[in-house]
Amino acid sequence: MQRLYLTSYRFRGDLDDDDLQDLTKKFAEVGQSPDVMAHYVTLDGRGGFLVQSAEGDPEEGYRTTLQYGPWIEFESTPVTTIEEAFPVIQSVYG
């Protein structure tokens, strides 16, 4: 079973236009962690989701997270595909 991480992020509520311009510049400079497999933004303009490999370098991921900390709040959850999880679910709940 392959473990992935689903990271949701939200922009902090007190950001103004200058803050968002600074964040845009930071993203152009830093980008995202190399372990990001997919990156989606929410259409409400308040954040997004990342699908990340569990095999990435934790130090690099932490460094990237710290660089965005002034603007963004993150929450990560370990996930896998339903195709990989379902046999385990069946073995437990039959």
Coordinates of N, CA and C in Angstrom, one line a residue:
M1 N 0.9 -1.2 0.0 CA 0.0 0.0 0.0 C 0.9 1.2 0.0
Q2 N 0.6 2.1 -0.9 CA 1.4 3.3 -1.0 C 0.8 4.4 -0.1
R3 N 1.6 5.0 0.7 CA 1.2 6.1 1.6 C 1.5 7.4 0.9
L4 N 0.5 8.2 0.8 CA 0.6 9.6 0.3 C 0.2 10.6 1.3
Y5 N 0.4 11.8 1.1 CA -0.1 12.8 2.1 C -1.0 13.8 1.3
L6 N -2.1 14.0 1.8 CA -3.0 15.1 1.3 C -2.9 16.3 2.2
T7 N -2.4 17.3 1.7 CA -2.2 18.5 2.5 C -3.2 19.6 2.0
S8 N -4.0 20.0 2.9 CA -4.9 21.2 2.5 C -4.3 22.4 3.1
Y9 N -4.4 23.5 2.4 CA -3.9 24.8 2.9 C -4.9 25.9 2.7
R10 N -4.9 26.8 3.6 CA -5.8 28.0 3.6 C -5.0 29.2 3.8
F11 N -5.3 30.3 3.1 CA -4.6 31.5 3.3 C -5.1 32.1 4.6
R12 N -4.3 32.7 5.4 CA -4.6 33.3 6.6 C -5.7 34.4 6.4
G13 N -6.6 34.5 7.3 CA -7.8 35.4 7.1 C -7.5 36.9 7.1
D14 N -6.4 37.3 7.7 CA -6.1 38.7 7.8 C -5.1 39.3 6.7
L15 N -5.0 38.5 5.6 CA -4.1 39.0 4.5 C -4.8 40.1 3.7
D16 N -3.9 41.1 3.4 CA -4.4 42.2 2.5 C -3.8 42.0 1.2
D17 N -4.0 43.0 0.3 CA -3.5 42.9 -1.1 C -2.0 42.8 -1.1
D18 N -1.3 43.6 -0.3 CA 0.1 43.6 -0.2 C 0.7 42.3 0.2
D19 N 0.0 41.7 1.2 CA 0.4 40.3 1.7 C 0.3 39.3 0.5
L20 N -0.8 39.4 -0.2 CA -1.0 38.4 -1.3 C 0.0 38.7 -2.4
Q21 N 0.4 39.9 -2.6 CA 1.5 40.2 -3.6 C 2.8 39.6 -3.1
D22 N 3.1 39.7 -1.8 CA 4.3 39.1 -1.3 C 4.3 37.6 -1.4
L23 N 3.1 37.0 -1.2 CA 3.0 35.5 -1.3 C 3.2 35.1 -2.7
T24 N 2.7 35.9 -3.7 CA 2.8 35.5 -5.1 C 4.3 35.6 -5.5
K25 N 5.0 36.6 -5.0 CA 6.5 36.7 -5.3 C 7.2 35.5 -4.6
K26 N 6.8 35.2 -3.4 CA 7.5 34.1 -2.7 C 7.3 32.7 -3.5
F27 N 6.0 32.5 -4.0 CA 5.8 31.3 -4.7 C 6.6 31.2 -6.0
A28 N 6.7 32.4 -6.7 CA 7.5 32.4 -7.9 C 9.0 32.1 -7.6
E29 N 9.4 32.5 -6.4 CA 10.8 32.3 -6.0 C 11.1 30.9 -5.5
V30 N 10.2 30.4 -4.6 CA 10.4 29.1 -3.9 C 9.7 27.9 -4.6
G31 N 8.6 28.1 -5.2 CA 7.8 27.0 -5.8 C 7.3 26.1 -4.7
Q32 N 7.2 24.8 -5.1 CA 6.7 23.8 -4.1 C 7.7 22.7 -3.9
S33 N 7.5 21.9 -2.9 CA 8.4 20.8 -2.6 C 8.5 19.9 -3.7
P34 N 9.6 19.3 -3.9 CA 9.8 18.3 -5.1 C 8.9 17.1 -4.9
D35 N 8.4 16.8 -3.7 CA 7.6 15.6 -3.5 C 6.1 15.8 -3.9
V36 N 5.8 17.0 -4.4 CA 4.4 17.3 -4.7 C 4.1 16.6 -6.1
M37 N 3.1 15.7 -6.0 CA 2.6 15.0 -7.2 C 1.5 15.7 -8.0
A38 N 0.7 16.4 -7.2 CA -0.4 17.2 -7.8 C -0.7 18.4 -6.9
H39 N -1.1 19.5 -7.5 CA -1.4 20.7 -6.8 C -2.7 21.3 -7.3
Y40 N -3.7 21.4 -6.5 CA -5.0 22.0 -6.9 C -5.3 23.2 -6.1
V41 N -5.9 24.2 -6.7 CA -6.4 25.4 -5.9 C -7.9 25.3 -5.8
T42 N -8.4 25.9 -4.7 CA -9.9 25.9 -4.6 C -10.4 27.2 -5.4
L43 N -11.6 27.0 -6.0 CA -12.1 28.1 -6.8 C -12.7 29.2 -6.0
D44 N -12.7 29.1 -4.7 CA -13.1 30.2 -3.8 C -12.0 31.1 -3.6
G45 N -10.8 30.8 -4.0 CA -9.6 31.7 -3.9 C -9.0 31.7 -2.5
R46 N -9.4 30.7 -1.7 CA -8.9 30.7 -0.3 C -7.8 29.7 0.0
G47 N -7.4 28.9 -0.9 CA -6.4 27.9 -0.6 C -6.3 26.8 -1.7
G48 N -6.0 25.6 -1.2 CA -5.8 24.5 -2.2 C -5.5 23.2 -1.5
F49 N -5.0 22.2 -2.3 CA -4.7 20.9 -1.9 C -3.4 20.4 -2.6
L50 N -2.6 19.7 -1.9 CA -1.4 19.1 -2.5 C -1.5 17.6 -2.2
V51 N -1.1 16.8 -3.2 CA -0.9 15.4 -3.0 C 0.6 15.2 -3.1
Q52 N 1.1 14.6 -2.0 CA 2.6 14.5 -1.9 C 3.0 13.1 -1.6
S53 N 4.2 12.7 -2.2 CA 4.8 11.4 -2.0 C 5.3 11.3 -0.5
A54 N 5.1 10.2 0.1 CA 5.6 10.0 1.5 C 7.1 9.8 1.4
E55 N 7.7 9.6 0.3 CA 9.1 9.4 0.1 C 10.0 10.6 0.0
G56 N 9.4 11.8 0.0 CA 10.1 13.0 -0.1 C 11.0 13.3 1.1
D57 N 11.9 14.2 0.9 CA 12.8 14.6 2.0 C 12.1 15.5 3.0
P58 N 11.9 15.0 4.3 CA 11.2 15.8 5.3 C 11.8 17.1 5.5
E59 N 13.1 17.2 5.5 CA 13.8 18.5 5.7 C 13.4 19.5 4.7
E60 N 13.4 19.1 3.4 CA 13.0 20.0 2.3 C 11.6 20.4 2.4
G61 N 10.7 19.5 2.7 CA 9.3 19.8 2.9 C 9.0 20.8 4.1
Y62 N 9.8 20.6 5.1 CA 9.6 21.5 6.3 C 10.1 22.9 6.0
R63 N 11.2 22.9 5.2 CA 11.8 24.2 4.8 C 10.8 25.0 4.0
T64 N 10.2 24.3 3.0 CA 9.2 24.9 2.2 C 8.0 25.4 3.0
T65 N 7.5 24.6 3.9 CA 6.4 25.0 4.8 C 6.7 26.2 5.6
L66 N 7.9 26.3 6.2 CA 8.3 27.4 7.0 C 8.3 28.7 6.1
Q67 N 8.7 28.6 4.9 CA 8.8 29.8 4.0 C 7.4 30.4 3.7
Y68 N 6.4 29.5 3.7 CA 5.0 30.0 3.5 C 4.2 30.3 4.7
G69 N 4.8 30.0 5.9 CA 4.1 30.2 7.2 C 3.4 31.5 7.4
P70 N 4.1 32.6 7.0 CA 3.4 33.9 7.3 C 2.1 34.1 6.6
W71 N 1.8 33.3 5.5 CA 0.6 33.6 4.7 C -0.4 32.4 4.8
I72 N 0.1 31.2 5.1 CA -0.7 30.0 4.8 C -0.7 29.1 6.1
E73 N -1.9 28.5 6.3 CA -2.0 27.4 7.3 C -2.1 26.1 6.6
F74 N -1.4 25.1 7.1 CA -1.4 23.8 6.5 C -2.0 22.7 7.4
E75 N -2.6 21.7 6.8 CA -3.0 20.5 7.5 C -2.8 19.3 6.6
S76 N -2.0 18.3 7.1 CA -1.7 17.1 6.3 C -2.3 15.8 6.9
T77 N -2.8 15.0 6.0 CA -3.4 13.7 6.4 C -2.8 12.6 5.5
P78 N -2.4 11.5 6.1 CA -1.9 10.4 5.3 C -3.1 9.7 4.6
V79 N -2.9 9.4 3.3 CA -4.0 8.8 2.5 C -3.4 7.7 1.6
T80 N -4.3 6.9 1.0 CA -4.0 6.0 -0.1 C -5.2 5.9 -1.0
T81 N -5.1 5.2 -2.1 CA -6.2 5.1 -3.0 C -7.2 4.1 -2.4
I82 N -8.4 4.2 -2.9 CA -9.5 3.3 -2.4 C -9.1 1.9 -3.0
E83 N -8.5 1.8 -4.2 CA -8.2 0.5 -4.7 C -7.2 -0.3 -3.8
E84 N -6.3 0.5 -3.2 CA -5.3 -0.2 -2.3 C -5.9 -0.4 -0.9
A85 N -6.8 0.5 -0.5 CA -7.4 0.4 0.9 C -8.5 -0.7 0.9
F86 N -9.3 -0.9 -0.2 CA -10.5 -1.7 -0.1 C -10.2 -3.2 0.3
P87 N -9.1 -3.8 -0.2 CA -8.9 -5.2 0.3 C -8.7 -5.3 1.8
V88 N -8.0 -4.3 2.4 CA -7.8 -4.2 3.8 C -9.2 -4.0 4.5
I89 N -10.0 -3.1 4.0 CA -11.3 -2.9 4.5 C -12.1 -4.2 4.5
Q90 N -12.1 -4.9 3.4 CA -12.8 -6.2 3.3 C -12.3 -7.2 4.2
S91 N -11.0 -7.2 4.4 CA -10.4 -8.3 5.4 C -10.9 -8.0 6.8
V92 N -11.1 -6.7 7.1 CA -11.5 -6.4 8.5 C -13.0 -6.5 8.7
Y93 N -13.8 -6.0 7.7 CA -15.2 -5.9 7.9 C -16.0 -6.8 7.0
G94 N -15.3 -7.6 6.1 CA -15.9 -8.6 5.3 C -17.0 -8.3 4.5

